[in-house]
Each structure stands twice: as structure tokens, then as C-alpha cells.
PDB file of C-alpha atoms in Angstrom:
ATOM      1  CA  MET A1052      52.856  -0.899  -0.124  1.00 63.00           C
ATOM      2  CA  LYS A1053      49.452  -0.129  -1.349  1.00 73.00           C
ATOM      3  CA  GLN A1054      47.730  -3.341  -3.339  1.00 77.00           C
ATOM      4  CA  GLN A1055      46.791  -2.616  -6.694  1.00 90.00           C
ATOM      5  CA  ILE A1056      43.236  -3.808  -7.965  1.00 95.00           C
ATOM      6  CA  ASN A1057      43.741  -3.253 -12.229  1.00 93.00           C
ATOM      7  CA  GLN A1058      40.212  -4.356 -13.683  1.00 94.00           C
ATOM      8  CA  THR A1059      37.209  -1.753 -13.172  1.00 95.00           C
ATOM      9  CA  ILE A1060      34.615  -4.012 -12.569  1.00 96.00           C
ATOM     10  CA  ILE A1061      35.133  -7.029  -9.647  1.00 97.00           C
ATOM     11  CA  PRO A1062      32.705  -9.720  -9.463  1.00 97.00           C
ATOM     12  CA  VAL A1063      30.819 -10.481  -6.021  1.00 97.00           C
ATOM     13  CA  LEU A1064      30.537 -14.367  -5.302  1.00 97.00           C
ATOM     14  CA  LYS A1065      27.341 -15.437  -3.107  1.00 95.00           C
ATOM     15  CA  GLY A1066      27.115 -18.741  -1.990  1.00 91.00           C
ATOM     16  CA  ILE A1067      29.107 -22.005  -3.697  1.00 93.00           C
ATOM     17  CA  LYS A1068      27.445 -22.229  -6.657  1.00 95.00           C
ATOM     18  CA  ASP A1069      28.906 -19.275  -7.607  1.00 95.00           C
ATOM     19  CA  CYS A1070      32.732 -19.907  -6.170  1.00 96.00           C
ATOM     20  CA  GLU A1071      32.279 -23.156  -8.513  1.00 95.00           C
ATOM     21  CA  ASN A1072      30.985 -21.367 -10.949  1.00 94.00           C
ATOM     22  CA  ALA A1073      34.317 -18.336 -10.406  1.00 92.00           C
ATOM     23  CA  HIS A1074      36.087 -20.224 -13.368  1.00 91.00           C
ATOM     24  CA  LYS A1075      34.535 -17.925 -15.980  1.00 92.00           C
ATOM     25  CA  TYR A1076      35.644 -15.270 -15.053  1.00 94.00           C
ATOM     26  CA  ARG A1077      39.197 -13.809 -16.752  1.00 92.00           C
ATOM     27  CA  ILE A1078      39.723 -11.057 -14.400  1.00 94.00           C
ATOM     28  CA  PRO A1079      41.826 -12.185 -10.795  1.00 96.00           C
ATOM     29  CA  TYR A1080      39.923 -10.317  -7.683  1.00 97.00           C
ATOM     30  CA  LEU A1081      36.324 -12.242  -6.854  1.00 98.00           C
ATOM     31  CA  ILE A1082      35.103 -11.211  -3.601  1.00 98.00           C
ATOM     32  CA  ILE A1083      32.797 -13.668  -1.289  1.00 98.00           C
ATOM     33  CA  MET A1084      30.379 -12.272   1.017  1.00 97.00           C
ATOM     34  CA  ASP A1085      27.045 -13.762   1.453  1.00 95.00           C
ATOM     35  CA  THR A1086      27.818 -16.674   2.918  1.00 95.00           C
ATOM     36  CA  HIS A1087      28.597 -18.696   5.792  1.00 95.00           C
ATOM     37  CA  ILE A1088      31.142 -19.813   7.794  1.00 96.00           C
ATOM     38  CA  ALA A1089      30.824 -23.661   6.875  1.00 96.00           C
ATOM     39  CA  GLN A1090      31.436 -23.057   3.101  1.00 96.00           C
ATOM     40  CA  LEU A1091      34.240 -20.058   3.196  1.00 97.00           C
ATOM     41  CA  GLU A1092      36.572 -22.638   3.396  1.00 97.00           C
ATOM     42  CA  HIS A1093      35.872 -24.731   0.519  1.00 97.00           C
ATOM     43  CA  CYS A1094      35.001 -21.487  -1.909  1.00 97.00           C
ATOM     44  CA  CYS A1095      38.087 -20.219  -1.437  1.00 98.00           C
ATOM     45  CA  LYS A1096      40.150 -23.715  -1.859  1.00 97.00           C
ATOM     46  CA  LEU A1097      37.759 -23.318  -5.435  1.00 96.00           C
ATOM     47  CA  LEU A1098      38.794 -19.601  -6.192  1.00 97.00           C
ATOM     48  CA  LYS A1099      42.754 -20.557  -5.086  1.00 97.00           C
ATOM     49  CA  ASP A1100      42.781 -23.442  -7.460  1.00 96.00           C
ATOM     50  CA  ARG A1101      41.712 -21.204 -10.352  1.00 95.00           C
ATOM     51  CA  ASP A1102      44.608 -18.688  -9.423  1.00 96.00           C
ATOM     52  CA  LYS A1103      42.270 -16.103  -8.527  1.00 97.00           C
ATOM     53  CA  LYS A1104      42.395 -13.087  -5.783  1.00 97.00           C
ATOM     54  CA  ILE A1105      40.211 -13.315  -3.215  1.00 98.00           C
ATOM     55  CA  ILE A1106      38.830 -11.048  -0.823  1.00 98.00           C
ATOM     56  CA  VAL A1107      36.403 -11.206   1.368  1.00 98.00           C
ATOM     57  CA  HIS A1108      33.530  -9.046   2.954  1.00 98.00           C
ATOM     58  CA  ILE A1109      34.225  -9.911   6.742  1.00 98.00           C
ATOM     59  CA  ASP A1110      30.799  -8.387   7.718  1.00 98.00           C
ATOM     60  CA  LEU A1111      28.496 -10.310   5.825  1.00 97.00           C
ATOM     61  CA  ILE A1112      30.191 -14.169   6.600  1.00 98.00           C
ATOM     62  CA  LYS A1113      27.645 -15.448   9.003  1.00 97.00           C
ATOM     63  CA  GLY A1114      28.830 -17.407  11.726  1.00 97.00           C
ATOM     64  CA  LEU A1115      31.949 -15.257  11.545  1.00 97.00           C
ATOM     65  CA  LYS A1116      32.794 -12.309  13.922  1.00 97.00           C
ATOM     66  CA  SER A1117      34.233  -9.264  12.206  1.00 97.00           C
ATOM     67  CA  ASP A1118      36.943  -8.804  14.588  1.00 97.00           C
ATOM     68  CA  GLU A1119      41.579  -8.860  14.119  1.00 96.00           C
ATOM     69  CA  TYR A1120      41.083 -12.784  15.351  1.00 97.00           C
ATOM     70  CA  ALA A1121      38.614 -13.341  12.136  1.00 98.00           C
ATOM     71  CA  VAL A1122      41.045 -11.615  10.214  1.00 98.00           C
ATOM     72  CA  GLU A1123      44.503 -13.814  10.767  1.00 98.00           C
ATOM     73  CA  TYR A1124      42.341 -16.981  10.709  1.00 98.00           C
ATOM     74  CA  LEU A1125      41.339 -15.936   6.772  1.00 98.00           C
ATOM     75  CA  ILE A1126      44.973 -14.983   5.487  1.00 98.00           C
ATOM     76  CA  ASN A1127      47.234 -16.928   7.506  1.00 98.00           C
ATOM     77  CA  SER A1128      44.174 -20.481   7.157  1.00 98.00           C
ATOM     78  CA  LEU A1129      42.811 -19.313   4.024  1.00 98.00           C
ATOM     79  CA  GLY A1130      45.137 -17.256   2.423  1.00 98.00           C
ATOM     80  CA  VAL A1131      42.740 -14.751   1.206  1.00 98.00           C
ATOM     81  CA  ASP A1132      44.121 -11.885  -0.645  1.00 98.00           C
ATOM     82  CA  GLY A1133      42.161  -9.116   0.920  1.00 98.00           C
ATOM     83  CA  ILE A1134      38.776  -8.077   3.473  1.00 98.00           C
ATOM     84  CA  ILE A1135      36.531  -5.937   3.031  1.00 98.00           C
ATOM     85  CA  SER A1136      34.926  -4.229   6.082  1.00 98.00           C
ATOM     86  CA  VAL A1137      33.268  -1.052   7.768  1.00 97.00           C
ATOM     87  CA  LYS A1138      35.058  -1.219  10.593  1.00 98.00           C
ATOM     88  CA  SER A1139      38.414   0.403  10.944  1.00 97.00           C
ATOM     89  CA  ALA A1140      39.761  -2.495  13.490  1.00 97.00           C
ATOM     90  CA  VAL A1141      39.669  -4.847  11.070  1.00 98.00           C
ATOM     91  CA  ILE A1142      40.853  -2.595   8.355  1.00 98.00           C
ATOM     92  CA  GLU A1143      44.123  -1.738  10.759  1.00 97.00           C
ATOM     93  CA  ARG A1144      44.606  -5.308  11.098  1.00 98.00           C
ATOM     94  CA  VAL A1145      44.568  -6.296   7.423  1.00 98.00           C
ATOM     95  CA  LYS A1146      47.011  -3.594   6.484  1.00 96.00           C
ATOM     96  CA  LYS A1147      49.951  -5.327   9.325  1.00 97.00           C
ATOM     97  CA  LEU A1148      49.316  -8.280   7.991  1.00 97.00           C
ATOM     98  CA  ASN A1149      50.152  -6.847   4.134  1.00 96.00           C
ATOM     99  CA  ARG A1150      46.465  -7.899   2.730  1.00 97.00           C
ATOM    100  CA  LEU A1151      44.883  -5.572   0.366  1.00 98.00           C
ATOM    101  CA  SER A1152      42.428  -3.535   2.666  1.00 98.00           C
ATOM    102  CA  ILE A1153      38.594  -2.012   1.511  1.00 98.00           C
ATOM    103  CA  GLN A1154      37.165  -0.293   3.910  1.00 98.00           C
ATOM    104  CA  ARG A1155      33.090   0.421   2.872  1.00 97.00           C
ATOM    105  CA  MET A1156      31.538   3.862   3.552  1.00 97.00           C
ATOM    106  CA  PHE A1157      27.669   4.472   3.753  1.00 95.00           C
ATOM    107  CA  ILE A1158      26.816   7.856   2.590  1.00 95.00           C
ATOM    108  CA  ILE A1159      23.107   8.565   3.773  1.00 94.00           C
ATOM    109  CA  ASP A1160      23.632  12.000   4.948  1.00 95.00           C
ATOM    110  CA  THR A1161      25.960  14.828   5.731  1.00 94.00           C
ATOM    111  CA  GLN A1162      26.592  13.795   9.200  1.00 95.00           C
ATOM    112  CA  SER A1163      27.671   9.993   8.696  1.00 94.00           C
ATOM    113  CA  TYR A1164      29.952  11.047   5.268  1.00 96.00           C
ATOM    114  CA  LEU A1165      31.768  13.320   8.168  1.00 96.00           C
ATOM    115  CA  LYS A1166      31.687  10.529  10.544  1.00 96.00           C
ATOM    116  CA  SER A1167      33.406   7.717   7.636  1.00 96.00           C
ATOM    117  CA  ILE A1168      35.843  10.873   6.448  1.00 96.00           C
ATOM    118  CA  GLU A1169      36.796  10.666  10.119  1.00 96.00           C
ATOM    119  CA  LEU A1170      37.116   7.064  10.809  1.00 95.00           C
ATOM    120  CA  ILE A1171      38.615   6.474   7.291  1.00 97.00           C
ATOM    121  CA  LYS A1172      41.920   9.160   7.782  1.00 97.00           C
ATOM    122  CA  ASN A1173      42.901   7.053  10.937  1.00 96.00           C
ATOM    123  CA  SER A1174      42.446   3.328   9.018  1.00 96.00           C
ATOM    124  CA  GLN A1175      44.360   4.860   5.846  1.00 96.00           C
ATOM    125  CA  PRO A1176      42.637   0.992   3.602  1.00 97.00           C
ATOM    126  CA  ASP A1177      43.758   0.912   0.198  1.00 97.00           C
ATOM    127  CA  TYR A1178      40.768   1.534  -1.036  1.00 98.00           C
ATOM    128  CA  ILE A1179      36.829   2.294  -0.052  1.00 97.00           C
ATOM    129  CA  GLU A1180      34.248   0.659  -1.237  1.00 98.00           C
ATOM    130  CA  MET A1181      31.409   3.994  -1.348  1.00 97.00           C
ATOM    131  CA  LEU A1182      27.916   3.005  -1.179  1.00 95.00           C
ATOM    132  CA  PRO A1183      25.122   3.371  -2.987  1.00 95.00           C
ATOM    133  CA  GLY A1184      27.550   3.287  -5.443  1.00 93.00           C
ATOM    134  CA  CYS A1185      25.218   5.232  -7.953  1.00 92.00           C
ATOM    135  CA  LEU A1186      26.081   8.651  -5.637  1.00 93.00           C
ATOM    136  CA  PHE A1187      28.080   9.403  -8.549  1.00 94.00           C
ATOM    137  CA  LYS A1188      28.612  13.653  -7.591  1.00 92.00           C
ATOM    138  CA  MET A1189      30.016  11.583  -4.213  1.00 95.00           C
ATOM    139  CA  ILE A1190      33.332   9.731  -5.521  1.00 97.00           C
ATOM    140  CA  SER A1191      35.479  12.453  -6.364  1.00 94.00           C
ATOM    141  CA  ARG A1192      34.176  14.380  -3.414  1.00 95.00           C
ATOM    142  CA  VAL A1193      35.546  11.236  -1.178  1.00 96.00           C
ATOM    143  CA  LYS A1194      38.632  10.330  -2.980  1.00 95.00           C
ATOM    144  CA  SER A1195      39.499  13.842  -2.949  1.00 95.00           C
ATOM    145  CA  ASP A1196      38.819  14.563   0.301  1.00 96.00           C
ATOM    146  CA  LEU A1197      40.700  11.054   1.146  1.00 97.00           C
ATOM    147  CA  GLY A1198      43.684  11.152  -1.398  1.00 96.00           C
ATOM    148  CA  ILE A1199      42.153   7.482  -0.892  1.00 96.00           C
ATOM    149  CA  ASP A1200      40.741   5.067  -4.263  1.00 97.00           C
ATOM    150  CA  VAL A1201      36.829   4.973  -4.642  1.00 97.00           C
ATOM    151  CA  ILE A1202      35.100   1.245  -5.283  1.00 97.00           C
ATOM    152  CA  ALA A1203      31.506   1.983  -6.601  1.00 97.00           C
ATOM    153  CA  GLY A1204      29.070  -0.433  -5.019  1.00 95.00           C
ATOM    154  CA  GLY A1205      25.616  -1.044  -4.481  1.00 93.00           C
ATOM    155  CA  LEU A1206      22.262   0.041  -6.816  1.00 93.00           C
ATOM    156  CA  ILE A1207      24.646  -0.239  -9.947  1.00 94.00           C
ATOM    157  CA  GLU A1208      22.357  -1.915 -12.092  1.00 91.00           C
ATOM    158  CA  THR A1209      22.834  -0.340 -15.964  1.00 93.00           C
ATOM    159  CA  VAL A1210      26.125  -0.263 -17.964  1.00 93.00           C
ATOM    160  CA  GLU A1211      24.937   3.462 -18.011  1.00 95.00           C
ATOM    161  CA  GLU A1212      25.365   4.111 -14.328  1.00 95.00           C
ATOM    162  CA  TYR A1213      28.469   1.396 -14.572  1.00 95.00           C
ATOM    163  CA  GLU A1214      30.287   4.065 -17.191  1.00 95.00           C
ATOM    164  CA  ALA A1215      29.059   7.471 -15.155  1.00 97.00           C
ATOM    165  CA  ALA A1216      30.473   5.587 -12.025  1.00 97.00           C
ATOM    166  CA  ILE A1217      33.913   5.004 -13.584  1.00 96.00           C
ATOM    167  CA  LYS A1218      33.542   8.510 -15.318  1.00 97.00           C
ATOM    168  CA  ALA A1219      33.359  10.229 -12.024  1.00 97.00           C
ATOM    169  CA  GLY A1220      36.583   9.071 -10.853  1.00 97.00           C
ATOM    170  CA  ALA A1221      35.610   5.120  -9.888  1.00 97.00           C
ATOM    171  CA  THR A1222      38.422   3.428  -9.583  1.00 96.00           C
ATOM    172  CA  ALA A1223      35.674  -0.110  -9.902  1.00 96.00           C
ATOM    173  CA  ILE A1224      32.628  -1.107  -9.330  1.00 96.00           C
ATOM    174  CA  THR A1225      31.730  -4.199  -7.200  1.00 96.00           C
ATOM    175  CA  THR A1226      27.975  -5.901  -8.836  1.00 94.00           C
ATOM    176  CA  SER A1227      26.314  -9.164  -9.059  1.00 92.00           C
ATOM    177  CA  LYS A1228      24.494  -8.710 -11.548  1.00 91.00           C
ATOM    178  CA  PRO A1229      25.386 -10.834 -15.104  1.00 89.00           C
ATOM    179  CA  GLU A1230      24.583  -7.748 -17.471  1.00 88.00           C
ATOM    180  CA  LEU A1231      27.647  -5.822 -15.305  1.00 91.00           C
ATOM    181  CA  LEU A1232      29.371  -8.356 -15.572  1.00 89.00           C
ATOM    182  CA  LYS A1233      29.823  -8.828 -19.253  1.00 86.00           C
ATOM    183  CA  LEU A1234      31.692  -5.792 -19.497  1.00 79.00           C
ATOM    184  CA  SER A1235      34.770  -6.066 -20.754  1.00 68.00           C
ATOM    185  CA  ASN A1236      35.190  -9.080 -21.399  1.00 74.00           C
ATOM    186  CA  ILE A1237      35.583 -10.605 -17.602  1.00 78.00           C
ATOM    187  CA  LEU A1238      32.789 -13.197 -18.275  1.00 72.00           C
TER     188      LEU A1238
END
């Protein structure tokens, strides 16, 4: 069963300070990344206490190996609601545990695109986070080729770029830019 994210901007929290300020967000889903494992439990507790849905970017948590065991730890011990990873095996485990799965896809050339398409067809995540998100012409192509909703991430820095990503077919964007987080009255 596909999990739904019903917001067009997903804030990215980097560390305890960002998590402590999560009460400012009027939306449920938030992403934790660029922190370390010793802070992760505290961050998750802060967000859960504020009734937030937690998505952890497992590949960007220092001290945590991004594998199937880490998935079980994040879901069973910390109660996270979703996981982002570039690894298909991680995504497949997240899906088996009935949590939101987002697979990251980096498009740097035709070869990386084709390889990513092949991998994602097998793992079938709930969403794809396509990077760079400002590669607007690829958003509709990825969505069409895979039949999976696209979240645009990386290098989206202006309101115009956010609007272009949504217009190109992105379901949402991920960002830590304060000026973009003020959109849609989420902050």
C-alpha cells in the first residue's frame, strides 16, 4: 500500500537545533539528515512529541550503516515513519515493514539515468527523490518511465524554481532553505 505525502514542501532538518524548532512547522512530514547517531534518538523523540511524521535519510546519518538492520532499528526502536536511501535493498526492507520508502536518484548523465531506472523498477519505492531537483525536464520523464511520484531535491533555491518543479510534475520538493519553507504557510 502506497503511503501518501500530502504536502508540496518537505523541510529538511539538520541536527538537534533544527529538530528543537520543528514545532514551527504546520505540516506533518519532516526529513532528518546530516546528523549523527548519538543525536538521532533525541531528534526523533522531539518530533514524535510534536506529532510529526519522521523521514530519516539513512545514508546521511553519521555512524549509522545504511543496511537492512539499520532500517529495523529506525522503524522498530525509533518509530520513524519513512526512510530515504539510494540503496534498493534498504528500500525493499522499508517496504516490507510497511513504511514510507523514498529512493534517491542522481541524474548526472544518460548512463546514470538508465542505471537508476533499472534499479528503481526492481525496488518500487513509494516515491523517488530526484537530484538535482532543478533538472525540470527530467521530472516528467522519470515519472512517466517509472510510474512513481517524484520529489525534487537539491539545488532548488528560489520560489520560481519550486514552482517550476511542481509545474514539471514533482509531487513535492525537499529543502532546508528558509525562504522556501515559508511557502504554503508551513512555517
